[in-house]
Amino acid sequence: MKRRFLVWLLPLIVVWFQRLIGFTSRFRFLTNEQYEELFKNKKPFIYSIWHTNVLYSPYLHRGKNVAVLISESKDGDYINQVVHRFGNTSVRGSSSKGGSKALKAVIQHLKKGLPAAFTPDGPRGPAFILQPGIIAAAQVTQVPIVPFHYECSRQWILERAWDKHRVPKPFTTFAVSYGEPISVPRNLNEEEFEQMRLKVEGAMLENRNRAIKEAERILNGESK
């Protein structure tokens, strides 16, 4: 009973905290024409999000009915509640096994023309190393992958956490960056699959650096 109460209470506190931070914050979106076309035309895509951005990604994409792949860990129980409170949905399980039940559920969501989201280095890392499940999902559905990352001009960085998680401070400015969509060919041999995995991983790291540099410019008072 105590755990059930905490699973209800803690996400509620997190959601109100996020809304408060969001109300006091500014947002600078770094995007691109290809992503804007996908979004405008309501085409399905897969957000690829490093685990360091788990906290505020549901808030930044609230009300979009994004299917978020969430681990079945205890931490995942709390994340699951937050995701739903922001108007998105979830699939519980791991993306590390291409034939997993969870991965198949995400694929079905994408085939309905709705977006999905993966944290391809979660739930336990190593940080910034992309696991293959997201490539398999994009390969089967022929839905593009969109790298996503945010950094803030004022934020706490949880140095003891394996993912160095970002927690925005009040009255901050978010630098929210979307990378160019990446299409994955349907037919790939083992070597080509690994090359594609590295390509997406590299694009995510590049997009992360873009957000970091923009947050630094904001902090230093530089214009866009």
PDB file of C-alpha atoms in Angstrom:
ATOM      1  CA  MET A   1       0.000   0.000   0.000  1.00  0.00           C
ATOM      2  CA  LYS A   2       2.853   2.372   0.822  1.00  0.00           C
ATOM      3  CA  ARG A   3       4.471   1.808  -2.580  1.00  0.00           C
ATOM      4  CA  ARG A   4       1.163   2.286  -4.410  1.00  0.00           C
ATOM      5  CA  PHE A   5       0.675   5.554  -2.552  1.00  0.00           C
ATOM      6  CA  LEU A   6       4.177   6.740  -3.478  1.00  0.00           C
ATOM      7  CA  VAL A   7       3.673   5.769  -7.144  1.00  0.00           C
ATOM      8  CA  TRP A   8       0.597   8.004  -7.094  1.00  0.00           C
ATOM      9  CA  LEU A   9       2.002  10.888  -4.998  1.00  0.00           C
ATOM     10  CA  LEU A  10       5.551  11.375  -6.284  1.00  0.00           C
ATOM     11  CA  PRO A  11       4.615  11.695  -9.992  1.00  0.00           C
ATOM     12  CA  LEU A  12       1.934  14.212  -8.993  1.00  0.00           C
ATOM     13  CA  ILE A  13       4.577  16.314  -7.212  1.00  0.00           C
ATOM     14  CA  VAL A  14       6.933  15.992 -10.199  1.00  0.00           C
ATOM     15  CA  VAL A  15       4.215  17.095 -12.631  1.00  0.00           C
ATOM     16  CA  TRP A  16       3.351  20.197 -10.601  1.00  0.00           C
ATOM     17  CA  PHE A  17       7.045  21.001 -10.193  1.00  0.00           C
ATOM     18  CA  GLN A  18       7.533  20.730 -13.954  1.00  0.00           C
ATOM     19  CA  ARG A  19       4.540  22.950 -14.644  1.00  0.00           C
ATOM     20  CA  LEU A  20       5.910  25.529 -12.213  1.00  0.00           C
ATOM     21  CA  ILE A  21       9.352  25.477 -13.847  1.00  0.00           C
ATOM     22  CA  GLY A  22       7.753  25.661 -17.275  1.00  0.00           C
ATOM     23  CA  PHE A  23       5.640  28.667 -16.238  1.00  0.00           C
ATOM     24  CA  THR A  24       8.740  30.586 -15.130  1.00  0.00           C
ATOM     25  CA  SER A  25      10.930  29.568 -18.078  1.00  0.00           C
ATOM     26  CA  ARG A  26      11.608  30.633 -21.627  1.00  0.00           C
ATOM     27  CA  PHE A  27      12.078  28.277 -24.555  1.00  0.00           C
ATOM     28  CA  ARG A  28      14.293  28.442 -27.608  1.00  0.00           C
ATOM     29  CA  PHE A  29      13.536  25.755 -30.199  1.00  0.00           C
ATOM     30  CA  LEU A  30      16.196  24.642 -32.665  1.00  0.00           C
ATOM     31  CA  THR A  31      14.479  22.752 -35.429  1.00  0.00           C
ATOM     32  CA  ASN A  32      14.684  21.998 -39.138  1.00  0.00           C
ATOM     33  CA  GLU A  33      12.431  21.959 -42.169  1.00  0.00           C
ATOM     34  CA  GLN A  34      12.310  18.172 -42.501  1.00  0.00           C
ATOM     35  CA  TYR A  35      11.080  17.685 -38.934  1.00  0.00           C
ATOM     36  CA  GLU A  36       8.588  20.531 -39.263  1.00  0.00           C
ATOM     37  CA  GLU A  37       7.133  18.885 -42.383  1.00  0.00           C
ATOM     38  CA  LEU A  38       6.709  15.566 -40.559  1.00  0.00           C
ATOM     39  CA  PHE A  39       5.016  17.267 -37.628  1.00  0.00           C
ATOM     40  CA  LYS A  40       2.800  19.538 -39.744  1.00  0.00           C
ATOM     41  CA  ASN A  41       1.599  16.652 -41.913  1.00  0.00           C
ATOM     42  CA  LYS A  42       1.022  14.410 -38.864  1.00  0.00           C
ATOM     43  CA  LYS A  43       3.428  11.774 -40.111  1.00  0.00           C
ATOM     44  CA  PRO A  44       4.716   9.203 -37.602  1.00  0.00           C
ATOM     45  CA  PHE A  45       8.290   9.403 -36.352  1.00  0.00           C
ATOM     46  CA  ILE A  46      10.442   8.201 -33.458  1.00  0.00           C
ATOM     47  CA  TYR A  47      11.931  10.645 -30.984  1.00  0.00           C
ATOM     48  CA  SER A  48      15.348   9.384 -29.912  1.00  0.00           C
ATOM     49  CA  ILE A  49      16.113  10.805 -26.454  1.00  0.00           C
ATOM     50  CA  TRP A  50      19.140  10.211 -24.248  1.00  0.00           C
ATOM     51  CA  HIS A  51      18.259   9.066 -20.737  1.00  0.00           C
ATOM     52  CA  THR A  52      19.724  12.306 -19.337  1.00  0.00           C
ATOM     53  CA  ASN A  53      16.621  14.042 -20.775  1.00  0.00           C
ATOM     54  CA  VAL A  54      13.979  11.698 -19.355  1.00  0.00           C
ATOM     55  CA  LEU A  55      12.630  14.201 -16.817  1.00  0.00           C
ATOM     56  CA  TYR A  56      11.312  17.013 -19.021  1.00  0.00           C
ATOM     57  CA  SER A  57      10.748  15.285 -22.359  1.00  0.00           C
ATOM     58  CA  PRO A  58       7.104  14.367 -21.488  1.00  0.00           C
ATOM     59  CA  TYR A  59       6.433  17.997 -20.535  1.00  0.00           C
ATOM     60  CA  LEU A  60       7.997  19.371 -23.726  1.00  0.00           C
ATOM     61  CA  HIS A  61       5.873  16.991 -25.821  1.00  0.00           C
ATOM     62  CA  ARG A  62       2.694  17.132 -23.742  1.00  0.00           C
ATOM     63  CA  GLY A  63      -0.589  16.276 -25.416  1.00  0.00           C
ATOM     64  CA  LYS A  64       1.014  14.673 -28.480  1.00  0.00           C
ATOM     65  CA  ASN A  65       0.002  11.055 -27.766  1.00  0.00           C
ATOM     66  CA  VAL A  66       3.613   9.926 -28.016  1.00  0.00           C
ATOM     67  CA  ALA A  67       4.076   6.250 -27.125  1.00  0.00           C
ATOM     68  CA  VAL A  68       7.044   6.180 -24.755  1.00  0.00           C
ATOM     69  CA  LEU A  69       8.939   2.937 -24.273  1.00  0.00           C
ATOM     70  CA  ILE A  70       9.486   2.688 -20.497  1.00  0.00           C
ATOM     71  CA  SER A  71      11.374  -0.001 -18.607  1.00  0.00           C
ATOM     72  CA  GLU A  72       9.559  -2.303 -16.177  1.00  0.00           C
ATOM     73  CA  SER A  73      11.855  -1.176 -13.348  1.00  0.00           C
ATOM     74  CA  LYS A  74      10.643   0.553 -10.188  1.00  0.00           C
ATOM     75  CA  ASP A  75      11.859   3.889 -11.548  1.00  0.00           C
ATOM     76  CA  GLY A  76       9.837   3.164 -14.669  1.00  0.00           C
ATOM     77  CA  ASP A  77       6.646   3.031 -12.566  1.00  0.00           C
ATOM     78  CA  TYR A  78       7.103   6.692 -11.624  1.00  0.00           C
ATOM     79  CA  ILE A  79       8.064   7.780 -15.143  1.00  0.00           C
ATOM     80  CA  ASN A  80       5.009   5.988 -16.490  1.00  0.00           C
ATOM     81  CA  GLN A  81       2.662   8.069 -14.319  1.00  0.00           C
ATOM     82  CA  VAL A  82       4.325  11.332 -15.369  1.00  0.00           C
ATOM     83  CA  VAL A  83       4.095  10.417 -19.062  1.00  0.00           C
ATOM     84  CA  HIS A  84       0.359   9.752 -18.824  1.00  0.00           C
ATOM     85  CA  ARG A  85      -0.350  12.921 -16.830  1.00  0.00           C
ATOM     86  CA  PHE A  86       1.121  14.941 -19.714  1.00  0.00           C
ATOM     87  CA  GLY A  87      -1.214  13.449 -22.302  1.00  0.00           C
ATOM     88  CA  ASN A  88       1.048  10.783 -23.743  1.00  0.00           C
ATOM     89  CA  THR A  89       0.959   7.010 -23.592  1.00  0.00           C
ATOM     90  CA  SER A  90       3.441   4.285 -22.740  1.00  0.00           C
ATOM     91  CA  VAL A  91       4.605   0.777 -23.487  1.00  0.00           C
ATOM     92  CA  ARG A  92       6.373  -1.066 -20.687  1.00  0.00           C
ATOM     93  CA  GLY A  93       9.389  -3.199 -21.506  1.00  0.00           C
ATOM     94  CA  SER A  94      12.869  -3.161 -23.033  1.00  0.00           C
ATOM     95  CA  SER A  95      13.996  -2.160 -26.499  1.00  0.00           C
ATOM     96  CA  SER A  96      17.191  -4.213 -26.296  1.00  0.00           C
ATOM     97  CA  LYS A  97      15.602  -7.318 -27.829  1.00  0.00           C
ATOM     98  CA  GLY A  98      14.304  -6.814 -31.330  1.00  0.00           C
ATOM     99  CA  GLY A  99      11.545  -9.400 -30.952  1.00  0.00           C
ATOM    100  CA  SER A 100      10.285  -8.251 -27.565  1.00  0.00           C
ATOM    101  CA  LYS A 101       6.580  -7.797 -26.873  1.00  0.00           C
ATOM    102  CA  ALA A 102       7.179  -4.147 -25.943  1.00  0.00           C
ATOM    103  CA  LEU A 103       8.946  -3.383 -29.192  1.00  0.00           C
ATOM    104  CA  LYS A 104       6.113  -4.959 -31.159  1.00  0.00           C
ATOM    105  CA  ALA A 105       3.597  -2.777 -29.283  1.00  0.00           C
ATOM    106  CA  VAL A 106       5.560   0.377 -30.174  1.00  0.00           C
ATOM    107  CA  ILE A 107       5.667  -0.747 -33.804  1.00  0.00           C
ATOM    108  CA  GLN A 108       1.872  -1.123 -33.820  1.00  0.00           C
ATOM    109  CA  HIS A 109       1.525   2.413 -32.407  1.00  0.00           C
ATOM    110  CA  LEU A 110       3.741   3.784 -35.175  1.00  0.00           C
ATOM    111  CA  LYS A 111       1.772   1.939 -37.835  1.00  0.00           C
ATOM    112  CA  LYS A 112      -1.323   3.848 -36.666  1.00  0.00           C
ATOM    113  CA  GLY A 113       0.437   7.045 -37.736  1.00  0.00           C
ATOM    114  CA  LEU A 114       1.305   8.165 -34.195  1.00  0.00           C
ATOM    115  CA  PRO A 115       4.744   9.188 -32.842  1.00  0.00           C
ATOM    116  CA  ALA A 116       6.824   7.164 -30.406  1.00  0.00           C
ATOM    117  CA  ALA A 117       9.849   7.831 -28.205  1.00  0.00           C
ATOM    118  CA  PHE A 118      12.843   5.724 -27.190  1.00  0.00           C
ATOM    119  CA  THR A 119      15.618   6.321 -24.668  1.00  0.00           C
ATOM    120  CA  PRO A 120      18.135   4.136 -26.488  1.00  0.00           C
ATOM    121  CA  ASP A 121      20.770   4.215 -23.740  1.00  0.00           C
ATOM    122  CA  GLY A 122      18.287   3.355 -20.968  1.00  0.00           C
ATOM    123  CA  PRO A 123      17.332   2.175 -18.499  1.00  0.00           C
ATOM    124  CA  ARG A 124      20.813   1.656 -17.012  1.00  0.00           C
ATOM    125  CA  GLY A 125      23.313   2.726 -19.643  1.00  0.00           C
ATOM    126  CA  PRO A 126      26.031   3.016 -20.569  1.00  0.00           C
ATOM    127  CA  ALA A 127      25.171   6.652 -21.200  1.00  0.00           C
ATOM    128  CA  PHE A 128      25.175   7.922 -24.788  1.00  0.00           C
ATOM    129  CA  ILE A 129      25.611   4.449 -26.288  1.00  0.00           C
ATOM    130  CA  LEU A 130      22.700   3.651 -28.585  1.00  0.00           C
ATOM    131  CA  GLN A 131      21.102   0.217 -28.202  1.00  0.00           C
ATOM    132  CA  PRO A 132      19.719  -1.499 -31.325  1.00  0.00           C
ATOM    133  CA  GLY A 133      15.975  -1.596 -30.550  1.00  0.00           C
ATOM    134  CA  ILE A 134      15.247   1.829 -32.010  1.00  0.00           C
ATOM    135  CA  ILE A 135      16.976   0.875 -35.282  1.00  0.00           C
ATOM    136  CA  ALA A 136      14.879  -2.293 -35.500  1.00  0.00           C
ATOM    137  CA  ALA A 137      11.647  -0.326 -34.949  1.00  0.00           C
ATOM    138  CA  ALA A 138      12.530   2.228 -37.632  1.00  0.00           C
ATOM    139  CA  GLN A 139      13.578  -0.560 -39.991  1.00  0.00           C
ATOM    140  CA  VAL A 140      10.306  -2.478 -39.669  1.00  0.00           C
ATOM    141  CA  THR A 141       7.949   0.528 -39.790  1.00  0.00           C
ATOM    142  CA  GLN A 142       9.953   2.678 -42.228  1.00  0.00           C
ATOM    143  CA  VAL A 143       9.384   5.595 -39.858  1.00  0.00           C
ATOM    144  CA  PRO A 144      12.218   8.151 -39.492  1.00  0.00           C
ATOM    145  CA  ILE A 145      14.182   8.729 -36.284  1.00  0.00           C
ATOM    146  CA  VAL A 146      14.321  12.292 -34.934  1.00  0.00           C
ATOM    147  CA  PRO A 147      17.161  13.046 -32.461  1.00  0.00           C
ATOM    148  CA  PHE A 148      15.927  15.180 -29.556  1.00  0.00           C
ATOM    149  CA  HIS A 149      17.794  16.929 -26.757  1.00  0.00           C
ATOM    150  CA  TYR A 150      17.364  19.805 -24.335  1.00  0.00           C
ATOM    151  CA  GLU A 151      19.773  21.745 -22.150  1.00  0.00           C
ATOM    152  CA  CYS A 152      19.037  24.727 -19.923  1.00  0.00           C
ATOM    153  CA  SER A 153      20.896  27.941 -19.262  1.00  0.00           C
ATOM    154  CA  ARG A 154      20.386  27.284 -15.536  1.00  0.00           C
ATOM    155  CA  GLN A 155      20.175  23.662 -14.434  1.00  0.00           C
ATOM    156  CA  TRP A 156      21.273  21.158 -11.867  1.00  0.00           C
ATOM    157  CA  ILE A 157      23.343  18.254 -13.209  1.00  0.00           C
ATOM    158  CA  LEU A 158      23.102  15.118 -11.072  1.00  0.00           C
ATOM    159  CA  GLU A 159      26.778  14.185 -11.162  1.00  0.00           C
ATOM    160  CA  ARG A 160      26.344  10.970  -9.161  1.00  0.00           C
ATOM    161  CA  ALA A 161      23.708   9.622 -11.532  1.00  0.00           C
ATOM    162  CA  TRP A 162      24.999   7.360 -14.312  1.00  0.00           C
ATOM    163  CA  ASP A 163      23.275   9.527 -16.943  1.00  0.00           C
ATOM    164  CA  LYS A 164      24.269  12.925 -15.437  1.00  0.00           C
ATOM    165  CA  HIS A 165      20.594  13.857 -15.451  1.00  0.00           C
ATOM    166  CA  ARG A 166      19.525  17.434 -16.185  1.00  0.00           C
ATOM    167  CA  VAL A 167      17.103  19.175 -13.791  1.00  0.00           C
ATOM    168  CA  PRO A 168      16.094  22.698 -14.897  1.00  0.00           C
ATOM    169  CA  LYS A 169      16.166  25.510 -12.350  1.00  0.00           C
ATOM    170  CA  PRO A 170      13.400  28.132 -12.044  1.00  0.00           C
ATOM    171  CA  PHE A 171      13.582  31.101 -14.441  1.00  0.00           C
ATOM    172  CA  THR A 172      15.778  29.224 -16.887  1.00  0.00           C
ATOM    173  CA  THR A 173      15.771  29.125 -20.681  1.00  0.00           C
ATOM    174  CA  PHE A 174      15.443  25.773 -22.420  1.00  0.00           C
ATOM    175  CA  ALA A 175      17.462  25.128 -25.563  1.00  0.00           C
ATOM    176  CA  VAL A 176      15.342  22.454 -27.254  1.00  0.00           C
ATOM    177  CA  SER A 177      16.980  20.866 -30.283  1.00  0.00           C
ATOM    178  CA  TYR A 178      15.559  18.549 -32.940  1.00  0.00           C
ATOM    179  CA  GLY A 179      17.956  16.844 -35.328  1.00  0.00           C
ATOM    180  CA  GLU A 180      17.184  16.080 -38.945  1.00  0.00           C
ATOM    181  CA  PRO A 181      15.050  12.934 -39.431  1.00  0.00           C
ATOM    182  CA  ILE A 182      17.028   9.791 -40.252  1.00  0.00           C
ATOM    183  CA  SER A 183      15.512   7.073 -42.442  1.00  0.00           C
ATOM    184  CA  VAL A 184      16.571   3.458 -41.919  1.00  0.00           C
ATOM    185  CA  PRO A 185      16.545   1.131 -44.963  1.00  0.00           C
ATOM    186  CA  ARG A 186      14.304  -1.911 -44.631  1.00  0.00           C
ATOM    187  CA  ASN A 187      16.946  -4.420 -45.683  1.00  0.00           C
ATOM    188  CA  LEU A 188      20.251  -4.308 -43.824  1.00  0.00           C
ATOM    189  CA  ASN A 189      22.864  -6.967 -43.291  1.00  0.00           C
ATOM    190  CA  GLU A 190      24.677  -7.188 -39.949  1.00  0.00           C
ATOM    191  CA  GLU A 191      27.446  -4.801 -40.932  1.00  0.00           C
ATOM    192  CA  GLU A 192      25.041  -2.258 -42.437  1.00  0.00           C
ATOM    193  CA  PHE A 193      22.854  -2.447 -39.325  1.00  0.00           C
ATOM    194  CA  GLU A 194      25.843  -1.585 -37.123  1.00  0.00           C
ATOM    195  CA  GLN A 195      26.794   1.293 -39.430  1.00  0.00           C
ATOM    196  CA  MET A 196      23.248   2.652 -39.127  1.00  0.00           C
ATOM    197  CA  ARG A 197      23.359   2.307 -35.341  1.00  0.00           C
ATOM    198  CA  LEU A 198      26.562   4.338 -35.264  1.00  0.00           C
ATOM    199  CA  LYS A 199      25.078   6.918 -37.645  1.00  0.00           C
ATOM    200  CA  VAL A 200      22.057   7.517 -35.381  1.00  0.00           C
ATOM    201  CA  GLU A 201      24.246   7.556 -32.277  1.00  0.00           C
ATOM    202  CA  GLY A 202      26.519  10.150 -33.892  1.00  0.00           C
ATOM    203  CA  ALA A 203      23.549  12.294 -34.954  1.00  0.00           C
ATOM    204  CA  MET A 204      22.208  12.219 -31.403  1.00  0.00           C
ATOM    205  CA  LEU A 205      25.544  13.280 -29.958  1.00  0.00           C
ATOM    206  CA  GLU A 206      25.806  16.085 -32.518  1.00  0.00           C
ATOM    207  CA  ASN A 207      22.296  17.251 -31.647  1.00  0.00           C
ATOM    208  CA  ARG A 208      23.201  17.144 -27.934  1.00  0.00           C
ATOM    209  CA  ASN A 209      26.240  19.342 -28.572  1.00  0.00           C
ATOM    210  CA  ARG A 210      24.049  21.760 -30.501  1.00  0.00           C
ATOM    211  CA  ALA A 211      21.735  22.151 -27.501  1.00  0.00           C
ATOM    212  CA  ILE A 212      24.664  22.511 -25.076  1.00  0.00           C
ATOM    213  CA  LYS A 213      26.261  25.273 -27.175  1.00  0.00           C
ATOM    214  CA  GLU A 214      22.958  27.109 -27.487  1.00  0.00           C
ATOM    215  CA  ALA A 215      22.375  26.939 -23.708  1.00  0.00           C
ATOM    216  CA  GLU A 216      25.873  28.330 -23.168  1.00  0.00           C
ATOM    217  CA  ARG A 217      25.171  31.199 -25.577  1.00  0.00           C
ATOM    218  CA  ILE A 218      21.955  31.993 -23.716  1.00  0.00           C
ATOM    219  CA  LEU A 219      23.752  31.921 -20.378  1.00  0.00           C
ATOM    220  CA  ASN A 220      26.430  34.284 -21.716  1.00  0.00           C
ATOM    221  CA  GLY A 221      23.794  36.675 -23.031  1.00  0.00           C
ATOM    222  CA  GLU A 222      24.639  36.124 -26.682  1.00  0.00           C
ATOM    223  CA  SER A 223      21.988  36.568 -29.352  1.00  0.00           C
ATOM    224  CA  LYS A 224      20.870  33.645 -31.441  1.00  0.00           C
TER     225      LYS A 224
END
